[in-house]
N, CA, C and O atoms as a MOPAC input file, in Angstrom:
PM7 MOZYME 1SCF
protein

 N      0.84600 1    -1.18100 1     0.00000 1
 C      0.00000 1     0.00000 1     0.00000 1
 C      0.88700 1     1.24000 1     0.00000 1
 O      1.68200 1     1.52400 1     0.89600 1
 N      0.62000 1     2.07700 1    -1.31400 1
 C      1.41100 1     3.27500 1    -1.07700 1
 C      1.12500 1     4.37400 1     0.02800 1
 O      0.01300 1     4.80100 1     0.33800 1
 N      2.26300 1     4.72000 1     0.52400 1
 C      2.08400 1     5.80200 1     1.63800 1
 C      3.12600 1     7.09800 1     1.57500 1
 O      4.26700 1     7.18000 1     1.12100 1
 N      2.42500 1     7.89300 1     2.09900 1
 C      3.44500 1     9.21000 1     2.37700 1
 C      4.04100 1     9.52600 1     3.49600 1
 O      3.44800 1     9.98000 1     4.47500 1
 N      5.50600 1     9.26300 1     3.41500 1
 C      6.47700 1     9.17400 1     5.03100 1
 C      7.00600 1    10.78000 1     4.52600 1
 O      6.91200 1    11.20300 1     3.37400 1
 N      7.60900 1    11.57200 1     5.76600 1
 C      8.58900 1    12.48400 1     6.15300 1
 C      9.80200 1    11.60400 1     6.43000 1
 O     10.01800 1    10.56700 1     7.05700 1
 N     10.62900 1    12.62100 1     5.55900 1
 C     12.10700 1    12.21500 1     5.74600 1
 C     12.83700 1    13.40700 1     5.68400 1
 O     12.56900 1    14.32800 1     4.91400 1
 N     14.38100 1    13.39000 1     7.03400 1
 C     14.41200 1    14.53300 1     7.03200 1
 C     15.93700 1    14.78300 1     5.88400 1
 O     16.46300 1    13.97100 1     5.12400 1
 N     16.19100 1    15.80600 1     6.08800 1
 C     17.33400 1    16.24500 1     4.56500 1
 C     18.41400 1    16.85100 1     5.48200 1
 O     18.36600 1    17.81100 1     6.25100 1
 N     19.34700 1    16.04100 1     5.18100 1
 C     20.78100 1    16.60800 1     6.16100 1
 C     21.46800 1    17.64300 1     5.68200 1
 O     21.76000 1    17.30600 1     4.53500 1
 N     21.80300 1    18.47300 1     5.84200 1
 C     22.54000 1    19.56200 1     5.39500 1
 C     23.89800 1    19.98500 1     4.87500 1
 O     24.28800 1    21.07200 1     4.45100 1
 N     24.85000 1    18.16700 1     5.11400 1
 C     26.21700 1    17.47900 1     4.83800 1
 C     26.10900 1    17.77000 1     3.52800 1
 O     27.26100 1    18.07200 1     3.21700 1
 N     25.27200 1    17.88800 1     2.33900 1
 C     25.21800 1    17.65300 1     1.43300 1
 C     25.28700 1    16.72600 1     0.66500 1
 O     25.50400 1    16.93000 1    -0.52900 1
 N     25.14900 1    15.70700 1     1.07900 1
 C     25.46800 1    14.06600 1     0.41300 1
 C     24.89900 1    13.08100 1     1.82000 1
 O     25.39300 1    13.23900 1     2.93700 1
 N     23.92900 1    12.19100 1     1.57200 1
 C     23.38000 1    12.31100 1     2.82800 1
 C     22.52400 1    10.12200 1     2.10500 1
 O     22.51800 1     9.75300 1     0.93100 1
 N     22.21200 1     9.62100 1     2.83400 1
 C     21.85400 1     8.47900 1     2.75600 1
 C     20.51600 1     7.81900 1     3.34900 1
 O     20.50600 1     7.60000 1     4.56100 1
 N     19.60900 1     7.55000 1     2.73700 1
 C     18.20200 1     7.32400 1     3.20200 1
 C     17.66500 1     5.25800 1     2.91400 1
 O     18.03000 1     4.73900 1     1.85900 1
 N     17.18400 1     4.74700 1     3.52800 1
 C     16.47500 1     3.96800 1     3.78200 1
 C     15.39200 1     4.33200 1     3.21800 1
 O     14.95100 1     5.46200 1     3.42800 1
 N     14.82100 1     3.54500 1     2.48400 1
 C     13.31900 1     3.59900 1     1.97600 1
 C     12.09800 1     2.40300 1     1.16200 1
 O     11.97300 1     2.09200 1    -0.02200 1
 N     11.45300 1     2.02600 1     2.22000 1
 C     10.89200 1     1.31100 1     1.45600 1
 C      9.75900 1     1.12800 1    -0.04700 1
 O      8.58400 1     1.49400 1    -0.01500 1
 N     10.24400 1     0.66700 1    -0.95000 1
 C      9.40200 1     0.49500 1    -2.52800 1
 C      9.17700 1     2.00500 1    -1.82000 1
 O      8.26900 1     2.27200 1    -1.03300 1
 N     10.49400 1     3.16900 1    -2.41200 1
 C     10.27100 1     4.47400 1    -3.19500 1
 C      9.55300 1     4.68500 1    -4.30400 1
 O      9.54500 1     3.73600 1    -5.08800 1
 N      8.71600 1     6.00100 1    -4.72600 1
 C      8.07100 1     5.81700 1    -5.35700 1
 C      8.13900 1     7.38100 1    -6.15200 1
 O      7.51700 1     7.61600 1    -7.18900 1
 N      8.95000 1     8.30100 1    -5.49900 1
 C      9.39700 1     9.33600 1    -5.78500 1
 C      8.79800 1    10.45100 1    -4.77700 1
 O      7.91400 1    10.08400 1    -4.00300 1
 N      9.17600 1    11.61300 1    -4.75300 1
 C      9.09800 1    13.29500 1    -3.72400 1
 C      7.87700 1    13.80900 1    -4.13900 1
 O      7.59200 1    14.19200 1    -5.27400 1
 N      6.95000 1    13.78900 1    -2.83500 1
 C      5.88100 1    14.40200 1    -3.00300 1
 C      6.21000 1    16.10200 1    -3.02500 1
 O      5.80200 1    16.96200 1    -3.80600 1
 N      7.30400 1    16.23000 1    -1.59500 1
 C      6.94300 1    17.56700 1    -1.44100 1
 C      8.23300 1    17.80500 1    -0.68400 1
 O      8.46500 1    16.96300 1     0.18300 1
 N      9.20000 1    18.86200 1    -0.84100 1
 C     10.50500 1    19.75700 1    -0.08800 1
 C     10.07600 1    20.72600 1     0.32500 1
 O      9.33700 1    21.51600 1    -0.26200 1
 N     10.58900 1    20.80000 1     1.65000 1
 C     10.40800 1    21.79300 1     2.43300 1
 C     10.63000 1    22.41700 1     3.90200 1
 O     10.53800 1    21.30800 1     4.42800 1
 N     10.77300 1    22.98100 1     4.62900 1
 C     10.85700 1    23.43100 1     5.82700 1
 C      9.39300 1    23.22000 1     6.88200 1
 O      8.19000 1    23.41100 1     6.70400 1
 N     10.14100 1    22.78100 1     7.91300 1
 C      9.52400 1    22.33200 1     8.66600 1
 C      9.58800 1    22.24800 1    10.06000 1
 O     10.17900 1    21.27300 1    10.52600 1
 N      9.19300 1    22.91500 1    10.67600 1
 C      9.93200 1    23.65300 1    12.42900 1
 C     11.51500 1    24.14700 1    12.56600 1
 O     12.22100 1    24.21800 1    13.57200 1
 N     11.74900 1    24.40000 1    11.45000 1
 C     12.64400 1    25.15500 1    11.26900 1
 C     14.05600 1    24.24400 1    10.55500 1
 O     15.24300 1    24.56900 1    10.51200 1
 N     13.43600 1    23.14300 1    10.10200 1
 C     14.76200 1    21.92300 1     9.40100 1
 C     13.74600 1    21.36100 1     7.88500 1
 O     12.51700 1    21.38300 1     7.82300 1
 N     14.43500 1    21.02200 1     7.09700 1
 C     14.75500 1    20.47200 1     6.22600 1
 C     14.13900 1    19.24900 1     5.78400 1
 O     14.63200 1    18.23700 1     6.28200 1
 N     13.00200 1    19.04700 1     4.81900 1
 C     12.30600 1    17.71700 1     5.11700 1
 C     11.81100 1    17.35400 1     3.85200 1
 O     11.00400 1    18.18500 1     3.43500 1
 N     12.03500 1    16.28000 1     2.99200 1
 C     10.92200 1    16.19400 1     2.01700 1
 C      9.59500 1    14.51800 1     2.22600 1
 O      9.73000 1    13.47800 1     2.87100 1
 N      8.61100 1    14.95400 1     1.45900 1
 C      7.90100 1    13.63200 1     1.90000 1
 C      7.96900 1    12.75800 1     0.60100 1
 O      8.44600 1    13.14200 1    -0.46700 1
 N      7.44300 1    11.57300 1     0.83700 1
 C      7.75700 1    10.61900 1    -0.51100 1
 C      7.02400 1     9.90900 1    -0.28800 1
 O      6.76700 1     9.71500 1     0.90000 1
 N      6.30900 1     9.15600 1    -1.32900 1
 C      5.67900 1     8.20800 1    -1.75800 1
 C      6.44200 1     6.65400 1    -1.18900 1
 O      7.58000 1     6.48700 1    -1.62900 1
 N      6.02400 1     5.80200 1    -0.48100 1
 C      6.83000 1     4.84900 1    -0.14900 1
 C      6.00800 1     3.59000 1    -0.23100 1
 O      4.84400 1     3.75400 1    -0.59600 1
 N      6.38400 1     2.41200 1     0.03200 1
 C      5.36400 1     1.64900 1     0.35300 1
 C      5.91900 1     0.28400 1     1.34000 1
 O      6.54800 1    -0.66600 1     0.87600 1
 N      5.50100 1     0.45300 1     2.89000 1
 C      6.07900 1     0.00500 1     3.67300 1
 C      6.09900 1    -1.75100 1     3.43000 1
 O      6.88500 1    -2.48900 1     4.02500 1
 N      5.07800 1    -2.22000 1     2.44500 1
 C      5.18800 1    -3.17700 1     2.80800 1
 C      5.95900 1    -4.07400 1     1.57400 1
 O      5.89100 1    -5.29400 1     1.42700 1
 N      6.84700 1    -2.92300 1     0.58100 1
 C      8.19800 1    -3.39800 1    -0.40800 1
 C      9.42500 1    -3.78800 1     0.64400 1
 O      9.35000 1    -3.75900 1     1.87200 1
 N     10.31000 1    -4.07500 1     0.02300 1
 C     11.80900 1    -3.97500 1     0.34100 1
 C     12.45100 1    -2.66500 1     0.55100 1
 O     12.32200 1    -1.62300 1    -0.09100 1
 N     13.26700 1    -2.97200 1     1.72300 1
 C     14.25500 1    -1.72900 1     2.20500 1
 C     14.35800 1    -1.44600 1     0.90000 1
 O     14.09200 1    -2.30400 1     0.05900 1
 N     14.94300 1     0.37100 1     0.41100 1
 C     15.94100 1     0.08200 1    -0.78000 1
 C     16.75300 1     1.68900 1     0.02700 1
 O     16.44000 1     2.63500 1     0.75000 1
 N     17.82900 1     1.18100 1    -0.64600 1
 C     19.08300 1     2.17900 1    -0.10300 1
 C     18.90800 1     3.56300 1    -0.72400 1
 O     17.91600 1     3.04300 1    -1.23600 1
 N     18.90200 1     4.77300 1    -1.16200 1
 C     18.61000 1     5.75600 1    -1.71600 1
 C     19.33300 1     6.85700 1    -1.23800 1
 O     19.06200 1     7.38500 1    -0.15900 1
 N     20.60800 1     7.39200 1    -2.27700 1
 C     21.46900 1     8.53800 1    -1.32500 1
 C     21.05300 1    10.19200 1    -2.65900 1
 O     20.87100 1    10.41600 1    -3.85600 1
 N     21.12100 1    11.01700 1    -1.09700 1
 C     20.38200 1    12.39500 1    -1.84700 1
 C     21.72100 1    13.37700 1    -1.84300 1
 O     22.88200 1    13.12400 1    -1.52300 1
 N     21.18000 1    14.44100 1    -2.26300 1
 C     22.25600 1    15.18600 1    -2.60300 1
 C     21.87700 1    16.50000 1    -2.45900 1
 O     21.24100 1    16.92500 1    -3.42300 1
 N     22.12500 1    17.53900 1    -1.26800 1
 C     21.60200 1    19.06500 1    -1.11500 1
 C     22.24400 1    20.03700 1    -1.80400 1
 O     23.41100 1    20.16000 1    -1.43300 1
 N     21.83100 1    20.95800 1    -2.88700 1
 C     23.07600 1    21.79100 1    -3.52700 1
 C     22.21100 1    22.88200 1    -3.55700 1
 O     21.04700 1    23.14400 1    -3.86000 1
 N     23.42300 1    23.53100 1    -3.04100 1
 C     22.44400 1    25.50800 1    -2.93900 1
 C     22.47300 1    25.89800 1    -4.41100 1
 O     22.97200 1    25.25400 1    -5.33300 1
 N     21.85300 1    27.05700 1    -4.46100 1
 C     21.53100 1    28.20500 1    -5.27200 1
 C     22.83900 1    28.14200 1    -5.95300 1
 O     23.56300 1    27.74500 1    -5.04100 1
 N     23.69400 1    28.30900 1    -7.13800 1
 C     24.59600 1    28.84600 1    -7.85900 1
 C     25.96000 1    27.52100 1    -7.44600 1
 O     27.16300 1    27.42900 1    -7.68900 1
 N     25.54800 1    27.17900 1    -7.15100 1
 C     26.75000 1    25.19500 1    -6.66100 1
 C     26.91600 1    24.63800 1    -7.97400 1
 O     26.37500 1    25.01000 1    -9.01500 1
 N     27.82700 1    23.58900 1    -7.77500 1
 C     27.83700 1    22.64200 1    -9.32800 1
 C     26.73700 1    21.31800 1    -8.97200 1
 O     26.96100 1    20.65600 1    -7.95800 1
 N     25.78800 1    21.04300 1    -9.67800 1
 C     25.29600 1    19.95100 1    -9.98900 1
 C     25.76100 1    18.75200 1   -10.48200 1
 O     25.73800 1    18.60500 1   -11.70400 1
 N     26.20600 1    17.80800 1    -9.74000 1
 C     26.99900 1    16.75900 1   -10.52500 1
 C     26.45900 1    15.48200 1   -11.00400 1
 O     25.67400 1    14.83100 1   -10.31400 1
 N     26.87100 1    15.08700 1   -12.21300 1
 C     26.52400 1    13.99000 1   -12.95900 1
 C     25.76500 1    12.76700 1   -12.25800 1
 O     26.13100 1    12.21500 1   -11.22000 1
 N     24.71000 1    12.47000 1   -12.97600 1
 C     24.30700 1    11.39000 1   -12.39600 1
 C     22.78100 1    11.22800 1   -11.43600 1
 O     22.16500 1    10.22600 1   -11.07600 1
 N     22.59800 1    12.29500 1   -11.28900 1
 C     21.56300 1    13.37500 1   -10.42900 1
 C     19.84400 1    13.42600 1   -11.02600 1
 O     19.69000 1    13.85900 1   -12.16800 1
 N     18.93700 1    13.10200 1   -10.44800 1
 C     17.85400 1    13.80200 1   -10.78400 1
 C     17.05900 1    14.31200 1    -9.70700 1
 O     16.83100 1    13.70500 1    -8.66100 1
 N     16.40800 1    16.11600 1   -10.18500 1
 C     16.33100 1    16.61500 1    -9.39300 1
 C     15.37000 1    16.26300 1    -8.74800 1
 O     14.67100 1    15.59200 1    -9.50800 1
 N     14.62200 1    16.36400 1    -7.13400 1
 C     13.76600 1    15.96000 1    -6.90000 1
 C     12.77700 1    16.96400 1    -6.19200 1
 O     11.64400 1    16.55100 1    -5.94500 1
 N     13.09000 1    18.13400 1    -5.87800 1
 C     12.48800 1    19.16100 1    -5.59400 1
 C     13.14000 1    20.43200 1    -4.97000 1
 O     14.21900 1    20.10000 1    -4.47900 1
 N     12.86500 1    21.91600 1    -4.78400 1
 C     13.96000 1    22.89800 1    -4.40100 1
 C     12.55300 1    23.53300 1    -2.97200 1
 O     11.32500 1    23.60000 1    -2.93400 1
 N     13.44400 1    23.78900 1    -2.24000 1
 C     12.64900 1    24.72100 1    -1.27400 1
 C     13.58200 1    26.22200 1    -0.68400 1
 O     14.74300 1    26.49800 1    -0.98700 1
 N     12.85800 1    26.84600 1     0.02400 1
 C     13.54400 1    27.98200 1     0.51400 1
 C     13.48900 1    27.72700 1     1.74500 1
 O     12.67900 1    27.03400 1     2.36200 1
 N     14.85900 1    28.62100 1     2.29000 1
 C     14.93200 1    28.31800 1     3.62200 1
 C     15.41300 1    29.75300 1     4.03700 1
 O     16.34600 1    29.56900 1     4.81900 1
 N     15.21700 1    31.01100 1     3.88100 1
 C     15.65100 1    32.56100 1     3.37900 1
 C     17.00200 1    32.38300 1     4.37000 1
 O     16.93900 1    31.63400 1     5.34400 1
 N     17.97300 1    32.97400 1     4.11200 1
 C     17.90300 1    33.58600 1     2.48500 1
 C     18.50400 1    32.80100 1     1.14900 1
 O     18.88800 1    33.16400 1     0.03700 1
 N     18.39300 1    31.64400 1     1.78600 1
 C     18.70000 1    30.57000 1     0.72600 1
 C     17.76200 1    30.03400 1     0.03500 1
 O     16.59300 1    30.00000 1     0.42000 1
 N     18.27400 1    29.43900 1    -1.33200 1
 C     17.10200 1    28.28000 1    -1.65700 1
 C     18.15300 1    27.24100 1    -2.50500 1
 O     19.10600 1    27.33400 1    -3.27900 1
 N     17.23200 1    26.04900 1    -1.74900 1
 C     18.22000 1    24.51600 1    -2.12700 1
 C     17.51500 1    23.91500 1    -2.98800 1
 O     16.56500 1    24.37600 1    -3.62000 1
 N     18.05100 1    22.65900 1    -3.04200 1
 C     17.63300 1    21.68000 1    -4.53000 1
 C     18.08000 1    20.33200 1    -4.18600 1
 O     19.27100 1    20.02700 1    -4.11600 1
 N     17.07300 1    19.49900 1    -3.96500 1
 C     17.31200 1    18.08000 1    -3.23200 1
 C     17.49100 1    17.56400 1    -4.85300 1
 O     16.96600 1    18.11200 1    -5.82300 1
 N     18.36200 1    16.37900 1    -4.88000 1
 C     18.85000 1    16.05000 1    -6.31200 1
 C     19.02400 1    14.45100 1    -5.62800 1
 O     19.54200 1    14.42100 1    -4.51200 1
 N     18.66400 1    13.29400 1    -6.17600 1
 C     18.71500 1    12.17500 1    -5.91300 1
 C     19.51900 1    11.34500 1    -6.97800 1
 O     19.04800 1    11.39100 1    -8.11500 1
 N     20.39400 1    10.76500 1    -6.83900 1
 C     21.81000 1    10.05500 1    -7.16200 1
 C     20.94400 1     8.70100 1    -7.85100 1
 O     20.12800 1     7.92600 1    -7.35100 1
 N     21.45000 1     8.79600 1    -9.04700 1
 C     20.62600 1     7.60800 1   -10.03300 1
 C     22.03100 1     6.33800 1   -10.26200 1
 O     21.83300 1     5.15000 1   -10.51600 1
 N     23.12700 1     6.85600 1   -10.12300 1
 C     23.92200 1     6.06800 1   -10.37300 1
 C     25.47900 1     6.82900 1    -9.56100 1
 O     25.67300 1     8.03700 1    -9.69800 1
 N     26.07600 1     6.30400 1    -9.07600 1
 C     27.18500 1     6.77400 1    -8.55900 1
 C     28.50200 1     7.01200 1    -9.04600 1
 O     29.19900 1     6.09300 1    -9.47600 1
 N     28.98400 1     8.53100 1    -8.98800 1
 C     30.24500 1     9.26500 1    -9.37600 1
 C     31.01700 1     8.82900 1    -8.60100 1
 O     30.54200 1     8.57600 1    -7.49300 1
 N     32.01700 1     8.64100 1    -8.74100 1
 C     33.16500 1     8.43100 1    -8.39800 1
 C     33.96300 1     9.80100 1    -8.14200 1
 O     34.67200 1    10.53600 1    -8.83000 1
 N     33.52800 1     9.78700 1    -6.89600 1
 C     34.03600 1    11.45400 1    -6.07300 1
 C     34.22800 1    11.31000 1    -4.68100 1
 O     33.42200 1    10.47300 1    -4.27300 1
 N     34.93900 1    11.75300 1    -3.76500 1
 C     34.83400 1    11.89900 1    -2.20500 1
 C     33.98800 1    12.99800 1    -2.34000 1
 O     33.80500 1    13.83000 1    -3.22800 1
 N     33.35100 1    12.72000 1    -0.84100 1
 C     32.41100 1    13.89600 1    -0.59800 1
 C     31.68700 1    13.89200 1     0.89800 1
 O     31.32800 1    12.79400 1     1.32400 1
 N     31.47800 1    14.96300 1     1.63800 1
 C     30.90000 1    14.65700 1     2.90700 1
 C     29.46600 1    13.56800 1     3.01900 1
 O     28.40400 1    13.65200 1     2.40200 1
 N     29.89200 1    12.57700 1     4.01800 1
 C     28.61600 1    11.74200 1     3.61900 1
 C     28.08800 1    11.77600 1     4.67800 1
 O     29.00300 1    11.67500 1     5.49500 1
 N     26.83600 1    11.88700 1     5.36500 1
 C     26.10800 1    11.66400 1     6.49400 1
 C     24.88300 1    10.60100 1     6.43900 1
 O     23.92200 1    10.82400 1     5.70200 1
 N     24.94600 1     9.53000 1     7.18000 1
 C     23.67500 1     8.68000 1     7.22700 1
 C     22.93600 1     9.00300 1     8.05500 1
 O     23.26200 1     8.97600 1     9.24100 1
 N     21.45700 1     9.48900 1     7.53800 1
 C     19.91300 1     9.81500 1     8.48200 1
 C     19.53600 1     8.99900 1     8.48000 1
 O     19.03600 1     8.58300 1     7.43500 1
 N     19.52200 1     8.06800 1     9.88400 1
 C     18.91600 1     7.17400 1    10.47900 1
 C     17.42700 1     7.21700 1    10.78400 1
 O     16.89300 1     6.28400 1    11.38400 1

């Protein structure tokens, strides 16, 4: 059964999510004052591993990426970008448990 979970968005910029039968980003956005998008999931698929990617306003977008939604957070505005296949890059990684 599809459902809509909150998940929150780390600010490391490269960041690692758990998700069961993803189904894609309903909605980015702020939320008591942090970082959150919701998604289509369906608890009763398989775990699947899913790593995101936060890039501000005027950043490089890197290969491999599709975007999945932008929100404001003033006086910024970001752009959650979800990793379709993996670059071969170091980069700060944080896992949201």
């Amino acid at each position: 059964m599809l459902m809509v979970y909150k998940y929150p968005i780390s600010r490391a910029g490269r960041f690692r999510l758990v998700i069961p039968g993803f189904q894609g980003v309903a909605l980015v956005g702020m939320q008591e004052g942090l970082p959150h998008f919701w998604a289509f999931a369906d608890p009763e698929e398989e775990d699947e591993e899913h790593w995101f990617i936060l890039v501000g306003t005027g950043q490089p977008v890197h290969e491999g990426v599709v975007w999945q939604g932008s929100f404001l957070a003033p006086p910024f505005v970001w752009h959650l970008f979800e990793e379709v296949y993996q670059v071969d890059r170091v980069d700060v990684v944080e896992e949201v448990v």
